[in-house]
Amino acid sequence: MFLAYFSDLFRHRFVFIMIAISASLSGFAVMLSPLSYTIKYGGLFLIAAGTYTAMPLIVCWFNMNLGGHHRRAIGSAWQIGFGNIGGIIATYAFLSKDAPNYVPGYAICIAFVCLSAISSVIYLVGCIMANRRRESVTDIGQTEWEKTELGDLRAGYRYML
């Protein structure tokens, strides 16, 4: 809740997403290390704190940048549907033959957390570039209804970073 509150307060998502992803990555690093199980138990808390904080921030960031209810409905359905593929992958990632360290499973998790970080960076760069392109565009005299229907496709729309 702390990161969600401050990301709303500052109207900026990217930095807070990276903080959560860093916590998750550090937790997975602890799980792959040869440390005691007591310390690895603490790593699980880092994984949970990072993962369950980053996910809603990412979902919110993407949905906040989709203007118009049609685009937001389709975009959020696509995002949640694609994200649920993780449940299918997890079934085959943590196999009993890999016990007790589950190195392949944790490696897959680290790869997906890194993919999330890379995707967030790419999305941030895309939003910055789109905002810069739109700075030079002046108001073209659209009605309020047209602006609402165009959503994030209208010239005056600015993406949240």
PDB file of C-alpha atoms in Angstrom:
ATOM      1  CA  MET A   1       0.000   0.000   0.000  1.00  0.00           C
ATOM      2  CA  PHE A   2       2.942   2.284   0.688  1.00  0.00           C
ATOM      3  CA  LEU A   3       4.194   2.201  -2.908  1.00  0.00           C
ATOM      4  CA  ALA A   4       0.672   2.433  -4.330  1.00  0.00           C
ATOM      5  CA  TYR A   5      -0.086   5.470  -2.190  1.00  0.00           C
ATOM      6  CA  PHE A   6       3.072   7.304  -3.197  1.00  0.00           C
ATOM      7  CA  SER A   7       2.764   6.368  -6.873  1.00  0.00           C
ATOM      8  CA  ASP A   8      -0.695   7.975  -6.814  1.00  0.00           C
ATOM      9  CA  LEU A   9       0.588  10.955  -4.866  1.00  0.00           C
ATOM     10  CA  PHE A  10       3.411  11.629  -7.343  1.00  0.00           C
ATOM     11  CA  ARG A  11       1.393  10.483 -10.400  1.00  0.00           C
ATOM     12  CA  HIS A  12       4.363   8.389 -11.463  1.00  0.00           C
ATOM     13  CA  ARG A  13       4.411   4.593 -11.670  1.00  0.00           C
ATOM     14  CA  PHE A  14       7.726   3.527 -13.203  1.00  0.00           C
ATOM     15  CA  VAL A  15      10.067   4.217 -10.275  1.00  0.00           C
ATOM     16  CA  PHE A  16       7.767   2.467  -7.829  1.00  0.00           C
ATOM     17  CA  ILE A  17       7.431  -0.532 -10.139  1.00  0.00           C
ATOM     18  CA  MET A  18      11.218  -0.807 -10.300  1.00  0.00           C
ATOM     19  CA  ILE A  19      11.442  -0.678  -6.492  1.00  0.00           C
ATOM     20  CA  ALA A  20       8.996  -3.579  -6.236  1.00  0.00           C
ATOM     21  CA  ILE A  21      10.764  -5.556  -8.977  1.00  0.00           C
ATOM     22  CA  SER A  22      14.088  -5.037  -7.178  1.00  0.00           C
ATOM     23  CA  ALA A  23      12.617  -6.486  -3.985  1.00  0.00           C
ATOM     24  CA  SER A  24      11.319  -9.483  -5.914  1.00  0.00           C
ATOM     25  CA  LEU A  25      14.659 -10.078  -7.649  1.00  0.00           C
ATOM     26  CA  SER A  26      16.559  -9.859  -4.388  1.00  0.00           C
ATOM     27  CA  GLY A  27      14.200 -12.421  -2.864  1.00  0.00           C
ATOM     28  CA  PHE A  28      14.779 -14.833  -5.734  1.00  0.00           C
ATOM     29  CA  ALA A  29      18.546 -14.307  -5.384  1.00  0.00           C
ATOM     30  CA  VAL A  30      18.276 -15.299  -1.715  1.00  0.00           C
ATOM     31  CA  MET A  31      16.293 -18.406  -2.682  1.00  0.00           C
ATOM     32  CA  LEU A  32      19.011 -19.482  -5.137  1.00  0.00           C
ATOM     33  CA  SER A  33      21.847 -18.863  -2.682  1.00  0.00           C
ATOM     34  CA  PRO A  34      23.326 -21.563  -0.426  1.00  0.00           C
ATOM     35  CA  LEU A  35      22.110 -19.784   2.715  1.00  0.00           C
ATOM     36  CA  SER A  36      20.200 -21.385   5.569  1.00  0.00           C
ATOM     37  CA  TYR A  37      16.506 -22.117   5.271  1.00  0.00           C
ATOM     38  CA  THR A  38      15.795 -19.469   7.897  1.00  0.00           C
ATOM     39  CA  ILE A  39      17.271 -16.775   5.645  1.00  0.00           C
ATOM     40  CA  LYS A  40      15.558 -18.277   2.593  1.00  0.00           C
ATOM     41  CA  TYR A  41      12.265 -17.963   4.463  1.00  0.00           C
ATOM     42  CA  GLY A  42      12.944 -14.221   4.638  1.00  0.00           C
ATOM     43  CA  GLY A  43      13.608 -14.297   0.878  1.00  0.00           C
ATOM     44  CA  LEU A  44      10.061 -15.554   0.378  1.00  0.00           C
ATOM     45  CA  PHE A  45       8.761 -12.412   2.057  1.00  0.00           C
ATOM     46  CA  LEU A  46      10.817 -10.274  -0.329  1.00  0.00           C
ATOM     47  CA  ILE A  47       9.425 -12.203  -3.297  1.00  0.00           C
ATOM     48  CA  ALA A  48       5.851 -11.808  -2.083  1.00  0.00           C
ATOM     49  CA  ALA A  49       6.290  -8.133  -1.223  1.00  0.00           C
ATOM     50  CA  GLY A  50       7.883  -7.329  -4.569  1.00  0.00           C
ATOM     51  CA  THR A  51       5.680  -9.438  -6.798  1.00  0.00           C
ATOM     52  CA  TYR A  52       2.352  -8.583  -5.207  1.00  0.00           C
ATOM     53  CA  THR A  53       3.252  -4.904  -5.238  1.00  0.00           C
ATOM     54  CA  ALA A  54       4.595  -4.704  -8.785  1.00  0.00           C
ATOM     55  CA  MET A  55       1.669  -6.524 -10.396  1.00  0.00           C
ATOM     56  CA  PRO A  56      -1.116  -4.082  -9.430  1.00  0.00           C
ATOM     57  CA  LEU A  57       1.141  -1.098 -10.158  1.00  0.00           C
ATOM     58  CA  ILE A  58       1.844  -2.420 -13.653  1.00  0.00           C
ATOM     59  CA  VAL A  59      -1.830  -3.200 -14.287  1.00  0.00           C
ATOM     60  CA  CYS A  60      -2.823   0.259 -13.055  1.00  0.00           C
ATOM     61  CA  TRP A  61      -0.113   2.015 -15.097  1.00  0.00           C
ATOM     62  CA  PHE A  62      -1.190   0.338 -18.327  1.00  0.00           C
ATOM     63  CA  ASN A  63      -4.899   0.927 -17.696  1.00  0.00           C
ATOM     64  CA  MET A  64      -4.431   4.553 -16.684  1.00  0.00           C
ATOM     65  CA  ASN A  65      -2.772   5.183 -20.039  1.00  0.00           C
ATOM     66  CA  LEU A  66      -5.682   3.772 -21.999  1.00  0.00           C
ATOM     67  CA  GLY A  67      -8.178   6.547 -22.627  1.00  0.00           C
ATOM     68  CA  GLY A  68     -11.793   5.758 -23.358  1.00  0.00           C
ATOM     69  CA  HIS A  69     -13.823   2.960 -21.875  1.00  0.00           C
ATOM     70  CA  HIS A  70     -13.670   0.720 -24.974  1.00  0.00           C
ATOM     71  CA  ARG A  71      -9.882   0.758 -25.152  1.00  0.00           C
ATOM     72  CA  ARG A  72      -9.549   0.352 -21.387  1.00  0.00           C
ATOM     73  CA  ALA A  73     -11.913  -2.638 -21.299  1.00  0.00           C
ATOM     74  CA  ILE A  74     -10.153  -4.471 -24.112  1.00  0.00           C
ATOM     75  CA  GLY A  75      -6.674  -3.534 -22.908  1.00  0.00           C
ATOM     76  CA  SER A  76      -7.239  -4.643 -19.327  1.00  0.00           C
ATOM     77  CA  ALA A  77      -8.837  -7.923 -20.441  1.00  0.00           C
ATOM     78  CA  TRP A  78      -5.867  -8.632 -22.686  1.00  0.00           C
ATOM     79  CA  GLN A  79      -3.375  -7.768 -19.960  1.00  0.00           C
ATOM     80  CA  ILE A  80      -5.018  -9.890 -17.258  1.00  0.00           C
ATOM     81  CA  GLY A  81      -5.592 -12.782 -19.656  1.00  0.00           C
ATOM     82  CA  PHE A  82      -1.991 -12.770 -20.815  1.00  0.00           C
ATOM     83  CA  GLY A  83      -0.768 -12.486 -17.226  1.00  0.00           C
ATOM     84  CA  ASN A  84      -2.704 -15.592 -16.210  1.00  0.00           C
ATOM     85  CA  ILE A  85      -0.474 -17.681 -18.469  1.00  0.00           C
ATOM     86  CA  GLY A  86       1.965 -17.586 -15.536  1.00  0.00           C
ATOM     87  CA  GLY A  87      -0.181 -20.152 -13.744  1.00  0.00           C
ATOM     88  CA  ILE A  88       0.276 -22.593 -16.608  1.00  0.00           C
ATOM     89  CA  ILE A  89       4.036 -22.031 -16.709  1.00  0.00           C
ATOM     90  CA  ALA A  90       4.375 -22.441 -12.922  1.00  0.00           C
ATOM     91  CA  THR A  91       2.873 -25.924 -13.158  1.00  0.00           C
ATOM     92  CA  TYR A  92       5.851 -27.063 -15.204  1.00  0.00           C
ATOM     93  CA  ALA A  93       8.521 -24.906 -13.540  1.00  0.00           C
ATOM     94  CA  PHE A  94       8.682 -26.392 -10.039  1.00  0.00           C
ATOM     95  CA  LEU A  95       9.042 -30.122 -10.556  1.00  0.00           C
ATOM     96  CA  SER A  96       9.558 -32.628  -7.741  1.00  0.00           C
ATOM     97  CA  LYS A  97      12.776 -33.893  -9.372  1.00  0.00           C
ATOM     98  CA  ASP A  98      14.309 -30.414  -8.778  1.00  0.00           C
ATOM     99  CA  ALA A  99      13.633 -30.491  -5.010  1.00  0.00           C
ATOM    100  CA  PRO A 100      14.770 -29.122  -2.607  1.00  0.00           C
ATOM    101  CA  ASN A 101      16.429 -26.163  -4.377  1.00  0.00           C
ATOM    102  CA  TYR A 102      14.180 -25.829  -7.449  1.00  0.00           C
ATOM    103  CA  VAL A 103      16.878 -24.006  -9.404  1.00  0.00           C
ATOM    104  CA  PRO A 104      15.079 -24.239 -12.794  1.00  0.00           C
ATOM    105  CA  GLY A 105      11.843 -22.932 -11.269  1.00  0.00           C
ATOM    106  CA  TYR A 106      13.520 -19.966  -9.618  1.00  0.00           C
ATOM    107  CA  ALA A 107      15.512 -19.272 -12.782  1.00  0.00           C
ATOM    108  CA  ILE A 108      12.264 -19.118 -14.769  1.00  0.00           C
ATOM    109  CA  CYS A 109      10.799 -16.756 -12.163  1.00  0.00           C
ATOM    110  CA  ILE A 110      13.868 -14.507 -12.361  1.00  0.00           C
ATOM    111  CA  ALA A 111      13.620 -14.509 -16.156  1.00  0.00           C
ATOM    112  CA  PHE A 112       9.987 -13.380 -16.014  1.00  0.00           C
ATOM    113  CA  VAL A 113      10.692 -10.702 -13.414  1.00  0.00           C
ATOM    114  CA  CYS A 114      13.506  -9.429 -15.671  1.00  0.00           C
ATOM    115  CA  LEU A 115      11.110  -9.544 -18.638  1.00  0.00           C
ATOM    116  CA  SER A 116       8.691  -7.448 -16.605  1.00  0.00           C
ATOM    117  CA  ALA A 117      11.423  -4.904 -15.838  1.00  0.00           C
ATOM    118  CA  ILE A 118      12.537  -4.735 -19.478  1.00  0.00           C
ATOM    119  CA  SER A 119       8.941  -4.399 -20.652  1.00  0.00           C
ATOM    120  CA  SER A 120       8.382  -1.574 -18.167  1.00  0.00           C
ATOM    121  CA  VAL A 121      11.468   0.259 -19.443  1.00  0.00           C
ATOM    122  CA  ILE A 122      10.315  -0.145 -23.045  1.00  0.00           C
ATOM    123  CA  TYR A 123       6.824   1.054 -22.109  1.00  0.00           C
ATOM    124  CA  LEU A 124       8.287   4.065 -20.277  1.00  0.00           C
ATOM    125  CA  VAL A 125      10.406   5.011 -23.306  1.00  0.00           C
ATOM    126  CA  GLY A 126       7.353   4.622 -25.564  1.00  0.00           C
ATOM    127  CA  CYS A 127       5.261   6.870 -23.301  1.00  0.00           C
ATOM    128  CA  ILE A 128       8.009   9.514 -23.140  1.00  0.00           C
ATOM    129  CA  MET A 129       8.415   9.494 -26.928  1.00  0.00           C
ATOM    130  CA  ALA A 130       4.657   9.737 -27.487  1.00  0.00           C
ATOM    131  CA  ASN A 131       4.380  12.610 -25.008  1.00  0.00           C
ATOM    132  CA  ARG A 132       7.216  14.470 -26.739  1.00  0.00           C
ATOM    133  CA  ARG A 133       5.586  14.030 -30.151  1.00  0.00           C
ATOM    134  CA  ARG A 134       2.320  15.389 -28.788  1.00  0.00           C
ATOM    135  CA  GLU A 135       3.925  18.486 -27.244  1.00  0.00           C
ATOM    136  CA  SER A 136       4.181  20.107 -30.672  1.00  0.00           C
ATOM    137  CA  VAL A 137       0.538  19.418 -31.546  1.00  0.00           C
ATOM    138  CA  THR A 138      -1.870  22.216 -30.789  1.00  0.00           C
ATOM    139  CA  ASP A 139      -5.575  21.901 -30.064  1.00  0.00           C
ATOM    140  CA  ILE A 140      -7.356  20.994 -33.294  1.00  0.00           C
ATOM    141  CA  GLY A 141     -10.785  22.091 -32.100  1.00  0.00           C
ATOM    142  CA  GLN A 142     -12.306  18.782 -31.063  1.00  0.00           C
ATOM    143  CA  THR A 143     -15.531  18.703 -29.098  1.00  0.00           C
ATOM    144  CA  GLU A 144     -15.605  17.158 -25.636  1.00  0.00           C
ATOM    145  CA  TRP A 145     -17.446  14.125 -27.034  1.00  0.00           C
ATOM    146  CA  GLU A 146     -14.746  13.614 -29.698  1.00  0.00           C
ATOM    147  CA  LYS A 147     -12.015  13.919 -27.075  1.00  0.00           C
ATOM    148  CA  THR A 148     -13.770  11.348 -24.900  1.00  0.00           C
ATOM    149  CA  GLU A 149     -14.272   8.931 -27.768  1.00  0.00           C
ATOM    150  CA  LEU A 150     -10.675   9.252 -29.004  1.00  0.00           C
ATOM    151  CA  GLY A 151      -9.310   8.725 -25.503  1.00  0.00           C
ATOM    152  CA  ASP A 152      -5.539   8.346 -25.573  1.00  0.00           C
ATOM    153  CA  LEU A 153      -5.532   8.767 -29.359  1.00  0.00           C
ATOM    154  CA  ARG A 154      -6.435  12.458 -29.108  1.00  0.00           C
ATOM    155  CA  ALA A 155      -3.713  15.036 -29.673  1.00  0.00           C
ATOM    156  CA  GLY A 156      -3.812  16.591 -26.189  1.00  0.00           C
ATOM    157  CA  TYR A 157      -3.590  13.326 -24.252  1.00  0.00           C
ATOM    158  CA  ARG A 158      -0.454  12.797 -22.135  1.00  0.00           C
ATOM    159  CA  TYR A 159       0.624   9.371 -20.926  1.00  0.00           C
ATOM    160  CA  MET A 160       1.392   8.866 -17.249  1.00  0.00           C
ATOM    161  CA  LEU A 161       4.963   7.879 -16.540  1.00  0.00           C
TER     162      LEU A 161
END
